[in-house]
Short mmCIF file of C-alpha atoms in Angstrom, two decimals:
data_model
loop_
_atom_site.label_atom_id
_atom_site.label_comp_id
_atom_site.label_asym_id
_atom_site.label_seq_id
_atom_site.Cartn_x
_atom_site.Cartn_y
_atom_site.Cartn_z
CA UNK A 1 45.84 -74.60 21.99
CA UNK A 2 44.96 -77.81 23.76
CA UNK A 3 42.29 -80.12 22.32
CA UNK A 4 40.73 -82.89 24.41
CA UNK A 5 38.65 -85.68 22.88
CA UNK A 6 36.52 -87.93 25.09
CA UNK A 7 34.93 -91.31 24.31
CA UNK A 8 32.36 -92.71 24.46
CA UNK A 9 29.74 -89.99 24.63
CA UNK A 10 27.30 -92.37 26.32
CA UNK A 11 27.95 -95.56 28.27
CA UNK A 12 25.41 -97.92 29.74
CA UNK A 13 26.50 -100.66 32.14
CA UNK A 14 24.85 -103.10 34.50
CA UNK A 15 25.24 -102.49 38.20
CA UNK A 16 28.39 -104.17 39.43
CA UNK A 17 30.16 -104.02 36.07
CA UNK A 18 33.17 -101.84 35.32
CA UNK A 19 33.10 -98.65 33.24
CA UNK A 20 35.98 -97.14 31.30
CA UNK A 21 36.07 -93.65 29.80
CA UNK A 22 38.95 -92.56 27.60
CA UNK A 23 40.40 -89.17 26.70
CA UNK A 24 43.13 -88.03 24.35
CA UNK A 25 44.90 -84.68 24.41
CA UNK A 26 46.97 -82.82 21.88
CA UNK A 27 49.40 -80.63 23.83
CA UNK A 28 52.44 -82.61 24.98
CA UNK A 29 53.09 -79.87 27.57
CA UNK A 30 49.92 -80.76 29.51
CA UNK A 31 50.81 -81.91 32.99
CA UNK A 32 47.55 -82.11 34.94
CA UNK A 33 44.50 -84.27 34.17
CA UNK A 34 41.42 -84.01 36.40
CA UNK A 35 38.13 -85.87 36.14
CA UNK A 36 34.84 -84.25 37.12
CA UNK A 37 31.44 -85.79 37.81
CA UNK A 38 28.34 -83.72 37.09
CA UNK A 39 24.87 -84.79 38.17
CA UNK A 40 21.86 -83.33 36.42
CA UNK A 41 21.47 -79.64 37.23
CA UNK A 42 24.46 -79.63 39.58
CA UNK A 43 27.99 -78.24 39.51
CA UNK A 44 30.95 -80.33 38.28
CA UNK A 45 32.72 -82.01 41.19
CA UNK A 46 36.31 -83.17 41.14
CA UNK A 47 36.50 -86.93 41.73
CA UNK A 48 40.11 -87.75 40.94
CA UNK A 49 43.10 -86.21 39.20
CA UNK A 50 46.55 -87.23 38.05
CA UNK A 51 49.72 -85.34 37.34
CA UNK A 52 52.16 -86.11 34.56
CA UNK A 53 54.81 -87.56 36.88
CA UNK A 54 52.47 -90.43 37.83
CA UNK A 55 51.19 -93.25 35.62
CA UNK A 56 48.26 -94.42 37.73
CA UNK A 57 46.24 -93.26 40.71
CA UNK A 58 43.50 -95.06 42.60
CA UNK A 59 40.86 -93.97 45.09
CA UNK A 60 38.57 -96.77 46.25
CA UNK A 61 36.47 -97.79 43.23
CA UNK A 62 37.88 -95.23 40.82
CA UNK A 63 41.26 -95.12 39.14
CA UNK A 64 42.92 -93.05 36.47
CA UNK A 65 45.75 -94.09 34.17
CA UNK A 66 47.95 -91.83 32.09
CA UNK A 67 50.02 -92.67 29.01
CA UNK A 68 52.10 -89.60 28.22
CA UNK A 69 53.70 -91.15 25.15
CA UNK A 70 50.36 -91.82 23.51
CA UNK A 71 48.79 -88.70 25.05
CA UNK A 72 45.78 -90.42 26.50
CA UNK A 73 44.32 -91.00 29.93
CA UNK A 74 41.43 -93.07 31.18
CA UNK A 75 38.96 -93.24 34.06
CA UNK A 76 38.09 -96.67 35.43
CA UNK A 77 35.13 -97.24 37.74
CA UNK A 78 34.77 -100.71 39.23
CA UNK A 79 31.71 -102.26 40.88
CA UNK A 80 29.47 -99.56 39.48
CA UNK A 81 26.42 -98.47 41.47
CA UNK A 82 23.28 -96.56 40.37
CA UNK A 83 24.58 -93.45 42.13
CA UNK A 84 27.54 -93.44 39.73
CA UNK A 85 25.09 -92.41 36.99
CA UNK A 86 26.11 -88.92 35.87
CA UNK A 87 28.07 -87.07 33.19
CA UNK A 88 31.84 -87.40 33.53
CA UNK A 89 34.26 -84.87 32.09
CA UNK A 90 37.98 -85.18 31.59
CA UNK A 91 40.23 -82.15 31.30
CA UNK A 92 43.85 -81.28 30.64
CA UNK A 93 46.05 -78.37 31.65
CA UNK A 94 49.58 -77.36 30.59
CA UNK A 95 50.13 -75.04 33.54
CA UNK A 96 49.38 -76.72 36.83
CA UNK A 97 45.61 -76.61 36.66
CA UNK A 98 45.28 -73.02 35.51
CA UNK A 99 43.99 -73.27 31.92
CA UNK A 100 41.71 -76.32 31.88
CA UNK A 101 40.47 -77.65 28.53
CA UNK A 102 37.54 -80.04 28.91
CA UNK A 103 36.44 -83.02 26.89
CA UNK A 104 32.87 -83.22 25.62
CA UNK A 105 31.64 -85.47 28.44
CA UNK A 106 30.41 -89.05 28.85
CA UNK A 107 26.94 -89.83 30.11
CA UNK A 108 27.22 -92.94 32.26
CA UNK A 109 24.07 -94.86 33.05
CA UNK A 110 24.23 -97.67 35.59
CA UNK A 111 21.23 -99.99 35.40
CA UNK A 112 20.12 -101.65 38.63
CA UNK B 1 32.06 -75.90 47.86
CA UNK B 2 29.82 -73.88 50.15
CA UNK B 3 32.46 -71.12 49.95
CA UNK B 4 31.64 -70.28 46.31
CA UNK B 5 28.35 -68.58 45.47
CA UNK B 6 26.95 -67.25 42.22
CA UNK B 7 24.32 -64.57 41.73
CA UNK B 8 21.76 -64.79 40.19
CA UNK B 9 20.79 -68.47 39.85
CA UNK B 10 18.58 -67.85 36.81
CA UNK B 11 18.09 -64.96 34.43
CA UNK B 12 16.23 -64.30 31.19
CA UNK B 13 17.47 -61.45 29.01
CA UNK B 14 16.33 -59.96 25.76
CA UNK B 15 18.79 -59.56 22.91
CA UNK B 16 20.83 -56.40 23.40
CA UNK B 17 20.32 -56.15 27.16
CA UNK B 18 23.25 -56.10 29.52
CA UNK B 19 23.86 -57.83 32.84
CA UNK B 20 26.54 -58.76 35.33
CA UNK B 21 27.05 -62.15 36.95
CA UNK B 22 28.71 -62.25 40.35
CA UNK B 23 30.97 -64.96 41.73
CA UNK B 24 31.84 -64.58 45.40
CA UNK B 25 34.15 -66.71 47.53
CA UNK B 26 35.02 -66.67 51.19
CA UNK B 27 37.99 -69.06 50.94
CA UNK B 28 40.68 -66.47 50.23
CA UNK B 29 41.63 -68.24 46.99
CA UNK B 30 43.80 -66.35 44.52
CA UNK B 31 42.59 -67.80 41.23
CA UNK B 32 39.07 -67.41 39.87
CA UNK B 33 37.57 -68.53 36.56
CA UNK B 34 34.45 -68.12 34.45
CA UNK B 35 33.27 -71.01 32.25
CA UNK B 36 30.25 -71.53 30.06
CA UNK B 37 28.57 -74.89 29.51
CA UNK B 38 26.31 -75.31 26.52
CA UNK B 39 23.78 -78.19 26.43
CA UNK B 40 25.45 -81.57 26.05
CA UNK B 41 28.92 -80.09 25.97
CA UNK B 42 31.94 -79.64 28.17
CA UNK B 43 32.94 -76.43 29.87
CA UNK B 44 34.81 -73.71 28.02
CA UNK B 45 36.93 -71.08 29.73
CA UNK B 46 35.81 -67.48 29.14
CA UNK B 47 38.13 -65.38 31.35
CA UNK B 48 40.16 -65.93 34.47
CA UNK B 49 42.04 -64.01 37.16
CA UNK B 50 45.20 -64.94 39.03
CA UNK B 51 44.71 -62.33 41.73
CA UNK B 52 43.02 -59.10 42.72
CA UNK B 53 43.21 -56.53 39.94
CA UNK B 54 44.25 -59.05 37.24
CA UNK B 55 42.26 -60.63 34.41
CA UNK B 56 43.14 -62.72 31.36
CA UNK B 57 41.34 -64.15 28.34
CA UNK B 58 40.42 -67.78 28.07
CA UNK B 59 39.24 -69.87 25.14
CA UNK B 60 36.00 -67.98 24.34
CA UNK B 61 36.29 -64.36 25.62
CA UNK B 62 34.42 -62.49 22.87
CA UNK B 63 31.27 -60.72 24.02
CA UNK B 64 32.25 -60.80 27.71
CA UNK B 65 34.17 -58.56 30.08
CA UNK B 66 35.37 -59.27 33.59
CA UNK B 67 36.64 -57.43 36.64
CA UNK B 68 38.35 -58.47 39.89
CA UNK B 69 38.37 -55.31 41.97
CA UNK B 70 38.18 -57.28 45.23
CA UNK B 71 39.90 -60.60 45.86
CA UNK B 72 36.68 -62.32 46.88
CA UNK B 73 34.58 -61.24 43.87
CA UNK B 74 34.87 -61.98 40.16
CA UNK B 75 32.33 -60.27 37.91
CA UNK B 76 31.34 -61.38 34.41
CA UNK B 77 29.62 -58.79 32.23
CA UNK B 78 27.61 -59.10 29.06
CA UNK B 79 27.31 -55.66 27.46
CA UNK B 80 24.90 -56.61 24.67
CA UNK B 81 23.49 -60.09 25.11
CA UNK B 82 22.99 -62.38 22.11
CA UNK B 83 21.03 -65.66 21.85
CA UNK B 84 24.37 -67.45 21.34
CA UNK B 85 25.22 -66.56 24.93
CA UNK B 86 22.38 -68.70 26.26
CA UNK B 87 24.23 -71.11 28.51
CA UNK B 88 24.96 -72.16 32.06
CA UNK B 89 27.80 -70.12 33.53
CA UNK B 90 30.03 -71.62 36.18
CA UNK B 91 32.56 -69.87 38.34
CA UNK B 92 35.51 -71.81 39.71
CA UNK B 93 38.26 -71.07 42.21
CA UNK B 94 41.78 -72.36 42.81
CA UNK B 95 43.83 -71.74 45.91
CA UNK B 96 47.18 -70.53 44.51
CA UNK B 97 49.74 -71.20 41.80
CA UNK B 98 51.08 -74.37 43.46
CA UNK B 99 47.67 -75.94 43.93
CA UNK B 100 46.03 -77.71 41.04
CA UNK B 101 42.40 -78.35 41.92
CA UNK B 102 39.59 -76.10 40.68
CA UNK B 103 36.32 -76.08 42.60
CA UNK B 104 33.11 -74.93 40.98
CA UNK B 105 30.23 -72.75 42.09
CA UNK B 106 26.56 -73.78 41.65
CA UNK B 107 26.10 -72.07 38.29
CA UNK B 108 23.89 -69.40 36.69
CA UNK B 109 21.44 -70.41 33.99
CA UNK B 110 21.11 -67.58 31.46
CA UNK B 111 18.61 -67.51 28.60
CA UNK B 112 18.77 -64.80 25.94
CA UNK B 113 15.66 -64.47 23.79
#
């Protein structure tokens, strides 16, 4: 089955700096890669996703890049704000979002 | 996400007791999922359903059963709870086979003593 590794497990940045979270996956058949943000005690919320036919996708301050050859994808957050503080999860799916395998999560702390 | 609800929000069980968690949606979505999230970890898929009357095993199905008798409801059952099943359980929904995004319910925090 699919295995997703996520790094780092914790990330502390100063407000206004950029944050980068990286994930690797094992199944070359995976074709969908979402990113979720989870605040303490809340449900995971989809913030951005990318499909395997695209190398990069951007939505305001967040972007995701995908390298299919190396089997890794990354989340980039620019101009971080305190409200970006949360746990971020990457995931991968080989069948159009049906069977999601999640990474272990990254706790992002943005210091004012 | 207001269209996905989970009942109950919290529950404490003793080892060996049984219970059923309910996920209900009013969005007419075909696909429904049950995940568990252990402290400090990512979500793991327990079971899922691609439509009314169907169920399938996920990554960690042992100790759980599910049913999807009605399209809007997906039930997760624990027949004999164990402390290892202490977790937060999330339900998720997906519109249909051509849509990709999964949206999560608010979660049920279960403690087994």
